[in-house]
Short mmCIF file of N, CA, C and O in Angstrom, two decimals:
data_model
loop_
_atom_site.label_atom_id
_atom_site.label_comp_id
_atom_site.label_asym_id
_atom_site.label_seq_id
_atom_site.Cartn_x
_atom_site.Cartn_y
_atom_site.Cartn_z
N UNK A 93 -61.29 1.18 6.28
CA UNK A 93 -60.63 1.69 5.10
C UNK A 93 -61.64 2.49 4.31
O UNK A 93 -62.84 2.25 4.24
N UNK A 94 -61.04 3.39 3.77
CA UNK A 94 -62.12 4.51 3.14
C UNK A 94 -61.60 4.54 1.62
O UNK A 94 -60.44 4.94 1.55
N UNK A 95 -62.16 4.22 0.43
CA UNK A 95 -61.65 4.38 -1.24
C UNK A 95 -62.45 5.73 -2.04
O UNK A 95 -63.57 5.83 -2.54
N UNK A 96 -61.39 6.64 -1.91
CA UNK A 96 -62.07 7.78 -2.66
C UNK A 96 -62.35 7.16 -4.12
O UNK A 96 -61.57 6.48 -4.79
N UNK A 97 -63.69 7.59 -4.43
CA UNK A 97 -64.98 7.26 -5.29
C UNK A 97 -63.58 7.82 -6.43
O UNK A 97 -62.59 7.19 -6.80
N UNK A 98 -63.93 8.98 -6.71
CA UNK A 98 -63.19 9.35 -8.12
C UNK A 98 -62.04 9.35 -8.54
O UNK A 98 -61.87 9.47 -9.75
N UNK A 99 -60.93 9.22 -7.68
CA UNK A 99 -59.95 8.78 -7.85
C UNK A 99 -59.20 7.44 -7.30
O UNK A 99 -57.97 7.51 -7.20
N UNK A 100 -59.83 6.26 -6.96
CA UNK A 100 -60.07 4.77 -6.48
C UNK A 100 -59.07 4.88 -5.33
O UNK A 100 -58.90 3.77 -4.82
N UNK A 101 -58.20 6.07 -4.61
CA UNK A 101 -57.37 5.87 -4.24
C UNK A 101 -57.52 5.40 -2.59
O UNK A 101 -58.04 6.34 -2.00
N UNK A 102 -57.35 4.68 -2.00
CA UNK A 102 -58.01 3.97 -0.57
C UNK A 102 -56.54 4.54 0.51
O UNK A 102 -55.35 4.74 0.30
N UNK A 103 -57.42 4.62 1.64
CA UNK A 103 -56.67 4.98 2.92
C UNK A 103 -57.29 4.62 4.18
O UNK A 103 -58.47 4.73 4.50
N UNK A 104 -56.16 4.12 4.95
CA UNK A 104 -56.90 3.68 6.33
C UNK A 104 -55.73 4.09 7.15
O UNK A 104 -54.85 4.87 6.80
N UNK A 105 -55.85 3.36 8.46
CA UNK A 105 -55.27 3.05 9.65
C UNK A 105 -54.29 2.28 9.46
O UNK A 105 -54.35 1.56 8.46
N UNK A 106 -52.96 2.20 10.43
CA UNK A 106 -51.68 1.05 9.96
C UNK A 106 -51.95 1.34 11.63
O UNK A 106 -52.19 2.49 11.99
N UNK A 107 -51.91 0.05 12.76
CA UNK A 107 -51.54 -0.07 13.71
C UNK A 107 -49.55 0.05 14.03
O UNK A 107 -48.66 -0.61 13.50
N UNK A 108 -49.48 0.91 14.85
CA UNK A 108 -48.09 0.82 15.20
C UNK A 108 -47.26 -0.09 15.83
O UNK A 108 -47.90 -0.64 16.74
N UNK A 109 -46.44 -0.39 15.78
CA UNK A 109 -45.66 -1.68 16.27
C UNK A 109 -45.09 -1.21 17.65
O UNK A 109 -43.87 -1.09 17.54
N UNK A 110 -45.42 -0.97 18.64
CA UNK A 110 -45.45 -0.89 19.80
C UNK A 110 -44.85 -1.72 20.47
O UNK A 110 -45.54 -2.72 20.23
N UNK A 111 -43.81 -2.15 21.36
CA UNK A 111 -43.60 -3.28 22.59
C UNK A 111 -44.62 -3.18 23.77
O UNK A 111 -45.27 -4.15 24.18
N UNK A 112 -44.70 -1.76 24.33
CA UNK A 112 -45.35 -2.30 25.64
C UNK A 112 -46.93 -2.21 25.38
O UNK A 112 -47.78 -2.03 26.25
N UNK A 113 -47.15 -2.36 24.04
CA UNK A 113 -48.51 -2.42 23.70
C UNK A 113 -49.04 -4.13 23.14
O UNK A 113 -50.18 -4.52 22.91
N UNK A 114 -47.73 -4.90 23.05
CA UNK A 114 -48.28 -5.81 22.89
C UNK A 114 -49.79 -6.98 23.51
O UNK A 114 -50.05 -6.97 24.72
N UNK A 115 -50.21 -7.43 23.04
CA UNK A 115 -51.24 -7.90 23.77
C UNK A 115 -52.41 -6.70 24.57
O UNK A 115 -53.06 -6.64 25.62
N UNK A 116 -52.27 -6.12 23.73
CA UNK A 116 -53.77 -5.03 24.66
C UNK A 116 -54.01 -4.71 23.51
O UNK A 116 -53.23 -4.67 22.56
N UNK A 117 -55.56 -4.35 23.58
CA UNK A 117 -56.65 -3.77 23.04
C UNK A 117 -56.31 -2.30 23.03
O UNK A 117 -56.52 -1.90 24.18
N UNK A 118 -55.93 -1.38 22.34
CA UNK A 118 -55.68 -0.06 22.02
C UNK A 118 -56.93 0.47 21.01
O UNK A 118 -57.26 0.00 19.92
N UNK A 119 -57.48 1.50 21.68
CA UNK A 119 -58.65 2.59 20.52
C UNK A 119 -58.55 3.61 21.41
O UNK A 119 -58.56 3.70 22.64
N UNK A 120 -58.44 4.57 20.20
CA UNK A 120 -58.48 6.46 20.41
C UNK A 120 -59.65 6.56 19.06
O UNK A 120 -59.91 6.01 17.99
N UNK A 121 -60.17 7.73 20.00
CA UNK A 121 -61.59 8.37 18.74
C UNK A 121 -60.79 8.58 17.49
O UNK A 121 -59.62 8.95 17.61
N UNK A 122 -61.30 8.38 16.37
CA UNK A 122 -60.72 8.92 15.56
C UNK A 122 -60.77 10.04 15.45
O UNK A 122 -61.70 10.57 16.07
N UNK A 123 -59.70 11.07 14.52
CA UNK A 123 -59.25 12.44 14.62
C UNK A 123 -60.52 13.18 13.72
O UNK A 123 -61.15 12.72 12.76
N UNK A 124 -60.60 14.07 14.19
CA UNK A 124 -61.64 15.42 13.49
C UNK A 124 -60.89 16.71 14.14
O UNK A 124 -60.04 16.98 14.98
N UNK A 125 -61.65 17.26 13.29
CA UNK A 125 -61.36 19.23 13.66
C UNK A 125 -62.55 19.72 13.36
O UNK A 125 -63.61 19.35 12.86
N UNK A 126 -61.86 21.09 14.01
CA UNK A 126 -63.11 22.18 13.82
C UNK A 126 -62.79 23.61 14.37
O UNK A 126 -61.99 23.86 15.27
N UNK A 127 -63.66 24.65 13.58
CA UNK A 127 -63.20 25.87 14.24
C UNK A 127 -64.25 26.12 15.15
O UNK A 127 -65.32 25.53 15.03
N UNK A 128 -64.07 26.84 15.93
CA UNK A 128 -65.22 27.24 17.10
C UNK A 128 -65.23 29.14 16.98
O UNK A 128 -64.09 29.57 16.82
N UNK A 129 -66.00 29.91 17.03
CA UNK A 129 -65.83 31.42 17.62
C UNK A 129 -66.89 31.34 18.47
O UNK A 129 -68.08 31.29 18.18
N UNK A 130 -66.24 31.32 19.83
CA UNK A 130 -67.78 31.58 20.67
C UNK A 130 -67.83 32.92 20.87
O UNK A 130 -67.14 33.83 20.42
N UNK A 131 -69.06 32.91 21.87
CA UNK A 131 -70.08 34.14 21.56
C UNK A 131 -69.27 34.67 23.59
O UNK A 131 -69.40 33.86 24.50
N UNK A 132 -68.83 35.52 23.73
CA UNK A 132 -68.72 36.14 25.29
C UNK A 132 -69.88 36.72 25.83
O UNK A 132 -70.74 37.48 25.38
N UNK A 133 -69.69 36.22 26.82
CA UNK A 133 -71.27 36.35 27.60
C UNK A 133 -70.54 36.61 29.37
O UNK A 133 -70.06 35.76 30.11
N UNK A 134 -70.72 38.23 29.61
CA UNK A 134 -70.37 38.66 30.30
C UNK A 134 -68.26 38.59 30.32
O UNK A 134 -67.49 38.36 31.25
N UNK A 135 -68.11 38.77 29.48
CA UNK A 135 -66.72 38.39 29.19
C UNK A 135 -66.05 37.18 29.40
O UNK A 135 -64.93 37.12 29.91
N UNK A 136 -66.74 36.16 28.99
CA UNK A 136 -66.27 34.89 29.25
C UNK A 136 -66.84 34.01 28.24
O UNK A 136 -67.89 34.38 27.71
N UNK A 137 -66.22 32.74 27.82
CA UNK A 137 -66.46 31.99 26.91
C UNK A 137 -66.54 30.56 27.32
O UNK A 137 -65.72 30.44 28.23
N UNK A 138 -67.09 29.50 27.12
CA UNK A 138 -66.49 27.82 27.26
C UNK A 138 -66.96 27.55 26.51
O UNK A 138 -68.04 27.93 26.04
N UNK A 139 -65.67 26.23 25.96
CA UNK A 139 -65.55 25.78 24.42
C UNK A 139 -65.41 24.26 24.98
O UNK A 139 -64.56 24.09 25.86
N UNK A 140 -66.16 23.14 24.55
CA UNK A 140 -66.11 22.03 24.86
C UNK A 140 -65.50 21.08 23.88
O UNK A 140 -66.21 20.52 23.05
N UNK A 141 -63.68 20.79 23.95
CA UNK A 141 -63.71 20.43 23.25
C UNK A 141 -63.64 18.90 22.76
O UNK A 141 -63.30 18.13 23.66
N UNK A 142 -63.83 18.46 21.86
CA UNK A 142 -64.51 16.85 21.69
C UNK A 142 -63.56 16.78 20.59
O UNK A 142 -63.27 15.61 20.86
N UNK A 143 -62.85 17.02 19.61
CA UNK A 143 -61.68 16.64 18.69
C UNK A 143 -60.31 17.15 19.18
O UNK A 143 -59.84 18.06 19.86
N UNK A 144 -59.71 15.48 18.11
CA UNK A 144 -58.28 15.79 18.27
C UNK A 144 -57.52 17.90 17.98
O UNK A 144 -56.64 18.54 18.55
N UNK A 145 -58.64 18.25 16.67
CA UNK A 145 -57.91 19.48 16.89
C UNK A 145 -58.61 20.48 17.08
O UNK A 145 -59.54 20.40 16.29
N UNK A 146 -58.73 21.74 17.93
CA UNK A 146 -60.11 22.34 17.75
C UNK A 146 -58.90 23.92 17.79
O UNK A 146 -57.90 24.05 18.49
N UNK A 147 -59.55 25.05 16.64
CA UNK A 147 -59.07 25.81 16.64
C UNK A 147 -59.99 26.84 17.45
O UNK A 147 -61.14 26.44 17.59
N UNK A 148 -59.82 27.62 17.81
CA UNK A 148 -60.66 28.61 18.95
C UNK A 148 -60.20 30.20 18.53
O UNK A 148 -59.08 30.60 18.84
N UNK A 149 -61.19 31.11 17.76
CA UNK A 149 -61.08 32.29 17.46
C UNK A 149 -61.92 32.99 18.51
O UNK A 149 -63.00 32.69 19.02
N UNK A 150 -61.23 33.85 18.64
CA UNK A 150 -62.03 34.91 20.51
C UNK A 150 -62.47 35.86 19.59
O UNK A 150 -63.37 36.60 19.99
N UNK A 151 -61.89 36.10 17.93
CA UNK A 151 -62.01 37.42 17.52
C UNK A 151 -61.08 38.68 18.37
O UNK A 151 -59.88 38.68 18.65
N UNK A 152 -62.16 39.73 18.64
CA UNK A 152 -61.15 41.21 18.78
C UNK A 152 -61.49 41.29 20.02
O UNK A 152 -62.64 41.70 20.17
N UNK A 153 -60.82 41.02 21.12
CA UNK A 153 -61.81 41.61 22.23
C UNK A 153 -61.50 43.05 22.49
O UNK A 153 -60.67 43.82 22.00
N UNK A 154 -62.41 43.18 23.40
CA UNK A 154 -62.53 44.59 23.88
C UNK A 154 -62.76 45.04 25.09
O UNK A 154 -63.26 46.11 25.41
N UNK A 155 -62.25 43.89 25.98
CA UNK A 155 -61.58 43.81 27.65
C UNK A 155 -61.47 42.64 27.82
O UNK A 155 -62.06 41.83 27.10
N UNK A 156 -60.93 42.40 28.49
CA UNK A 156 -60.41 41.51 29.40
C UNK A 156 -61.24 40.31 29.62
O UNK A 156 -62.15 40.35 30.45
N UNK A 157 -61.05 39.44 29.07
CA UNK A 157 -61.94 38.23 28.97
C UNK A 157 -61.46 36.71 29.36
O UNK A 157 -60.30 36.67 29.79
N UNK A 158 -62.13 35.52 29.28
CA UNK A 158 -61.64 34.44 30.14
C UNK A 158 -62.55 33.57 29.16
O UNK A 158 -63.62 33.79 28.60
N UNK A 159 -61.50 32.25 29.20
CA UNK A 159 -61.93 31.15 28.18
C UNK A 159 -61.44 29.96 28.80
O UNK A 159 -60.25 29.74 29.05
N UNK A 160 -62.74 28.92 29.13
CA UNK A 160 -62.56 27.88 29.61
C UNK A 160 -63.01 26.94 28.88
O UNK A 160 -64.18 26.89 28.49
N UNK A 161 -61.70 25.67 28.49
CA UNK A 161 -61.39 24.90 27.81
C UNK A 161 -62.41 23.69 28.19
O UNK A 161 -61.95 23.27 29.25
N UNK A 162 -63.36 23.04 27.93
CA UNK A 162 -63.75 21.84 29.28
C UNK A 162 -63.12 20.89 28.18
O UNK A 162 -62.91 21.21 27.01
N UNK A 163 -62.86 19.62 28.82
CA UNK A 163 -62.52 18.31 27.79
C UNK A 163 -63.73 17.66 27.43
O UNK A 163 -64.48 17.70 28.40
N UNK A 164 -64.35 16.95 26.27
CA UNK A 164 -64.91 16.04 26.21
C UNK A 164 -64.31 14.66 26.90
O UNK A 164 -63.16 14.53 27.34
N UNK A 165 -65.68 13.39 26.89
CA UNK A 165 -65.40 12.49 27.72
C UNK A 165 -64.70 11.37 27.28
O UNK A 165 -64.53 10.44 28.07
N UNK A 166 -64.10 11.27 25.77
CA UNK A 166 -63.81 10.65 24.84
C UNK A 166 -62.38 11.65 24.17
O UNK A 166 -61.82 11.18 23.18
N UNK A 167 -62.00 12.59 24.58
CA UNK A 167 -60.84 12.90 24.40
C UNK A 167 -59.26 12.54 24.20
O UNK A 167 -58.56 12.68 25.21
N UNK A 168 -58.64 12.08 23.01
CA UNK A 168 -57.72 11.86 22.97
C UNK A 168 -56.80 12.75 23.83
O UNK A 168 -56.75 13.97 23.98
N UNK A 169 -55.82 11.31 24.54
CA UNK A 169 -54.56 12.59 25.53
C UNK A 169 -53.62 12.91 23.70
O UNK A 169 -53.60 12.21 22.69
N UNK A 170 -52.88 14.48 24.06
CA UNK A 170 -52.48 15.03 22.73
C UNK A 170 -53.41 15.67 21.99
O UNK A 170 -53.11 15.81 20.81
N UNK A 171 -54.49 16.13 22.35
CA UNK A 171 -55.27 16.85 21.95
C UNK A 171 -55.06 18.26 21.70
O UNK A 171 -55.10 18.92 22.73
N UNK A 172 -54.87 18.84 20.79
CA UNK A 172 -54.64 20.19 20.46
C UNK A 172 -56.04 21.46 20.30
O UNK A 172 -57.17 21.36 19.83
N UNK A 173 -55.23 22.73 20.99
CA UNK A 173 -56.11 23.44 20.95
C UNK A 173 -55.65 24.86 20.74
O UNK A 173 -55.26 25.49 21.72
N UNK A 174 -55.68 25.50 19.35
CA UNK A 174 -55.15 26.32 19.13
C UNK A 174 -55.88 27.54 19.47
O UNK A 174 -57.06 27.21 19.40
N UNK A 175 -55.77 29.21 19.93
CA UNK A 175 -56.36 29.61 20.80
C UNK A 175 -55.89 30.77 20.20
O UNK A 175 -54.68 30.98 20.35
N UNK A 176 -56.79 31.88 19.33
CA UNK A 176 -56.63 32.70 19.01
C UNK A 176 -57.00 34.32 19.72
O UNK A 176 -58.03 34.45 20.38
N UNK A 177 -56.26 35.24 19.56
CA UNK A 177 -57.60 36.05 20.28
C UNK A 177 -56.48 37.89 19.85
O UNK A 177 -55.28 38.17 19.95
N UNK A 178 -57.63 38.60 19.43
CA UNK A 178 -56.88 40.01 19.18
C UNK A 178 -57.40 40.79 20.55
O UNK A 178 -58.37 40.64 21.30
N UNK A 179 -56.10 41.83 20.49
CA UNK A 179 -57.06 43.22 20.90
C UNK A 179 -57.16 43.84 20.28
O UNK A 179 -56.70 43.84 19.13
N UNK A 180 -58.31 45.21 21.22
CA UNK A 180 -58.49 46.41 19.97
C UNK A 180 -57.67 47.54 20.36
O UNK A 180 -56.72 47.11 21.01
N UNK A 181 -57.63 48.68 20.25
CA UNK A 181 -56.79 49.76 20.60
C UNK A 181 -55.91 49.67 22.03
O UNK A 181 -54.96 50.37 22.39
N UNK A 182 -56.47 48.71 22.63
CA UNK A 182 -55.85 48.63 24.45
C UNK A 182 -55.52 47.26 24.45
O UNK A 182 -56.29 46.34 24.17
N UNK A 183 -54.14 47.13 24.85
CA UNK A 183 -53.78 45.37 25.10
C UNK A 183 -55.13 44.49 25.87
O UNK A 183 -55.79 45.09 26.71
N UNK A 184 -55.33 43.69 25.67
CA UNK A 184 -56.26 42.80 26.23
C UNK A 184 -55.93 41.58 26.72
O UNK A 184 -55.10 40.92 26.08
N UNK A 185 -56.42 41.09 27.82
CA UNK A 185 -55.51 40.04 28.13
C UNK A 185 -56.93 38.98 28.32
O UNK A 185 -58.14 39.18 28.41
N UNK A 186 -56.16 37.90 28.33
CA UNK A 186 -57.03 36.30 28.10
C UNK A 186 -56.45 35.77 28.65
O UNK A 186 -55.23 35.63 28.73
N UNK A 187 -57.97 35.07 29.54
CA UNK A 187 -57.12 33.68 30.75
C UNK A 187 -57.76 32.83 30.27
O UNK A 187 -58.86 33.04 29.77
N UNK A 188 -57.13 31.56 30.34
CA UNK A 188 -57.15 30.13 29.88
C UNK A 188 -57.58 29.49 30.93
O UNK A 188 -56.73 29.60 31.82
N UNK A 189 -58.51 28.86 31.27
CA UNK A 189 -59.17 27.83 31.94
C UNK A 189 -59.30 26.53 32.13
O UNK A 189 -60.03 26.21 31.19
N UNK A 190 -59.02 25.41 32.83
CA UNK A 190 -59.86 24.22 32.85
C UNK A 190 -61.21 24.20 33.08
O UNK A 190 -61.99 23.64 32.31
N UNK A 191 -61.58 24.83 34.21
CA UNK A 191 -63.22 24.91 34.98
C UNK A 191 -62.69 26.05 35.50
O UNK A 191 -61.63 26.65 35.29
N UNK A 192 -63.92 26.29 36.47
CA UNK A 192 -64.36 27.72 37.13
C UNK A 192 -62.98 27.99 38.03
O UNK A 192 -62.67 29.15 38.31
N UNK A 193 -62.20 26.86 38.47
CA UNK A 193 -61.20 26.96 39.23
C UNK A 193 -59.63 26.86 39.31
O UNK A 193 -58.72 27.11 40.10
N UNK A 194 -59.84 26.31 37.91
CA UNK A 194 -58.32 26.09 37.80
C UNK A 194 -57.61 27.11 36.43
O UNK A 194 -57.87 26.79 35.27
N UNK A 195 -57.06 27.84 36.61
CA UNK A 195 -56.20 28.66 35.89
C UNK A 195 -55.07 27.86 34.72
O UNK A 195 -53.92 27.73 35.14
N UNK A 196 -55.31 27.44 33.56
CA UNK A 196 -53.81 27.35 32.65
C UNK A 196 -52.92 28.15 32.53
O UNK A 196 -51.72 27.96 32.71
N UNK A 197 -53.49 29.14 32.20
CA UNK A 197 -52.06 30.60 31.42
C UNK A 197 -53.40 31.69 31.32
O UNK A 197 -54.58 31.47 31.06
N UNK A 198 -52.69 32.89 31.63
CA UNK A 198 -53.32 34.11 31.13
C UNK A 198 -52.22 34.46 29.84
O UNK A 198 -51.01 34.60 30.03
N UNK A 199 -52.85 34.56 28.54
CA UNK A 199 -52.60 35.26 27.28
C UNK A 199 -52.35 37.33 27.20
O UNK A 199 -53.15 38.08 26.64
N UNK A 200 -51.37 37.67 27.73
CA UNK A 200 -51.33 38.98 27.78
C UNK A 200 -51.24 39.39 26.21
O UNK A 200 -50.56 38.86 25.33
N UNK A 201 -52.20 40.54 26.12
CA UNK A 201 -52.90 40.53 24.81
C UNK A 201 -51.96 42.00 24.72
O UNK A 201 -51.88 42.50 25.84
N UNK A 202 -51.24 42.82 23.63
CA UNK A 202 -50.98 44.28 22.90
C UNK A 202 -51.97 44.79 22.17
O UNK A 202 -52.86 44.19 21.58
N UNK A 203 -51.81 45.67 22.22
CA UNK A 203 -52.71 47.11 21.43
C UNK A 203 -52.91 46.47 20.04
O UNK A 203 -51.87 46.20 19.44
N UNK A 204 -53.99 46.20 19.50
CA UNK A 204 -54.50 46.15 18.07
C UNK A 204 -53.55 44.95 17.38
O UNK A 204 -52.88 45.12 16.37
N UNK A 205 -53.60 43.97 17.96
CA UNK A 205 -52.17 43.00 17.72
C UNK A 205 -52.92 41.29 18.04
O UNK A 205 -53.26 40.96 19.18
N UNK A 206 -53.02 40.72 17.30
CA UNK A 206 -53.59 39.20 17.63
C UNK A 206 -52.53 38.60 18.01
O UNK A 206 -51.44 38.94 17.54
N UNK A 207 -52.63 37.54 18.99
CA UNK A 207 -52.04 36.67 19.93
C UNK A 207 -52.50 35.15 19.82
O UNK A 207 -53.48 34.90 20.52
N UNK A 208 -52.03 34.19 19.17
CA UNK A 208 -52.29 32.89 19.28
C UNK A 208 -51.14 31.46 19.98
O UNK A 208 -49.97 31.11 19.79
N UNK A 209 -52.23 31.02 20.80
CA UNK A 209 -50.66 30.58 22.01
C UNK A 209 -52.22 28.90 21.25
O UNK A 209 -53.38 28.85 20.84
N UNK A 210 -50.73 27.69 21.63
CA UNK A 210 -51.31 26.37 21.79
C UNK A 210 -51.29 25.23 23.11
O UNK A 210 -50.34 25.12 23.89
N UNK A 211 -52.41 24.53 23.16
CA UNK A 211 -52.87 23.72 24.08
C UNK A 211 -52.52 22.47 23.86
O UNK A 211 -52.61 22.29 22.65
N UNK A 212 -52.11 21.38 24.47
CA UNK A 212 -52.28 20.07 24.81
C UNK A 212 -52.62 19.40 25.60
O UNK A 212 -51.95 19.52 26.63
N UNK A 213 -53.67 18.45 25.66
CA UNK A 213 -54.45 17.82 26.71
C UNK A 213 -53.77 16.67 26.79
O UNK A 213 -53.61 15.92 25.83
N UNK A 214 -53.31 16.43 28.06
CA UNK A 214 -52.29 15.15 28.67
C UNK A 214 -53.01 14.08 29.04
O UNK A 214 -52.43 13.00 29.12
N UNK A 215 -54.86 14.22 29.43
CA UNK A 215 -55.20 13.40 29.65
C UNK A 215 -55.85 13.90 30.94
O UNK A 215 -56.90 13.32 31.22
N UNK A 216 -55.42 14.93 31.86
CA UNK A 216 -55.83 15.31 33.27
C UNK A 216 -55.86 16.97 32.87
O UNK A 216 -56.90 17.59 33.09
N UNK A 217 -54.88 17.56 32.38
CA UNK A 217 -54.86 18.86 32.05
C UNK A 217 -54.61 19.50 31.11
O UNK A 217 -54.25 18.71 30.24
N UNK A 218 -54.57 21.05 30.55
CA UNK A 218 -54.05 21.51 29.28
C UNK A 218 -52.54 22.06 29.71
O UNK A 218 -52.31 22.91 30.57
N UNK A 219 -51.85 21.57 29.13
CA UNK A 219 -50.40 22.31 28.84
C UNK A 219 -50.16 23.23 27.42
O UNK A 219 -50.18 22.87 26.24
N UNK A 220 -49.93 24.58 28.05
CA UNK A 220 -49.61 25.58 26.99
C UNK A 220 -48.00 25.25 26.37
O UNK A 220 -47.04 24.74 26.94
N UNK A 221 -48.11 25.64 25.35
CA UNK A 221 -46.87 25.22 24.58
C UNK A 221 -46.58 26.56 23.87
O UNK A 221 -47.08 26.85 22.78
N UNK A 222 -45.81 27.30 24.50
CA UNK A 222 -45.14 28.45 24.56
C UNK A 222 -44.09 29.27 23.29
O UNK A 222 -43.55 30.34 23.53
#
């Protein structure tokens, strides 16, 4: 439980009343965020992400670029990953990654026009949510 100092007002956790959770030990990391802009390096990016929410700005690109998601090892399944990315004068398109091998979604990017599509981590993979 956490009691904000200046206004005494306290907040925590309420466990959910669950059936098929009875009798088990249940813990998820607790939730954080964060924004990320990585840096492209040879037109490509990886963003490791370790919170429940991580927002991901690509900025403007200016070809054709590729962004791979890795999970942290402590990852809540439901993990969100919001995934921003412009082009500049020429549509640009963005592929979404697990690792070097597995493809999520390519983001087909328009002329001078930002594009933000979202992620959920199931636990094994990211599902785009369209």
């Amino acid at each position: 439980m956490y009691i904000e100092k200046e206004t005494n007002a306290s907040y925590g956790f309420v466990a959910p009343k669950i059936e098929k959770d009875a009798d088990k030990k249940i813990e998820v990391v607790f939730p954080t965020s964060e924004l990320v802009e990585p840096e492209l390096d040879s037109n490509a990016a990886e963003v490791k992400v370790e919170r429940d929410t991580t927002i991901v700005d690509m900025g403007t690109l200016g070809a054709a670029a590729s962004l791979t998601l890795t999970p942290g090892k402590s990852l809540n399944i439901g993990a969100r990953v919001v995934v921003k990315a412009a082009s500049d004068g020429t549509a640009r398109a963005l592929t979404v990654k697990k690792d070097a091998n597995t493809t999520i979604a390519t983001i087909s990017g328009t002329a001078s026009t930002a594009k933000v599509k979202q992620f959920i981590w199931t636990g094994t993979t990211w599902i785009m949510i369209d």
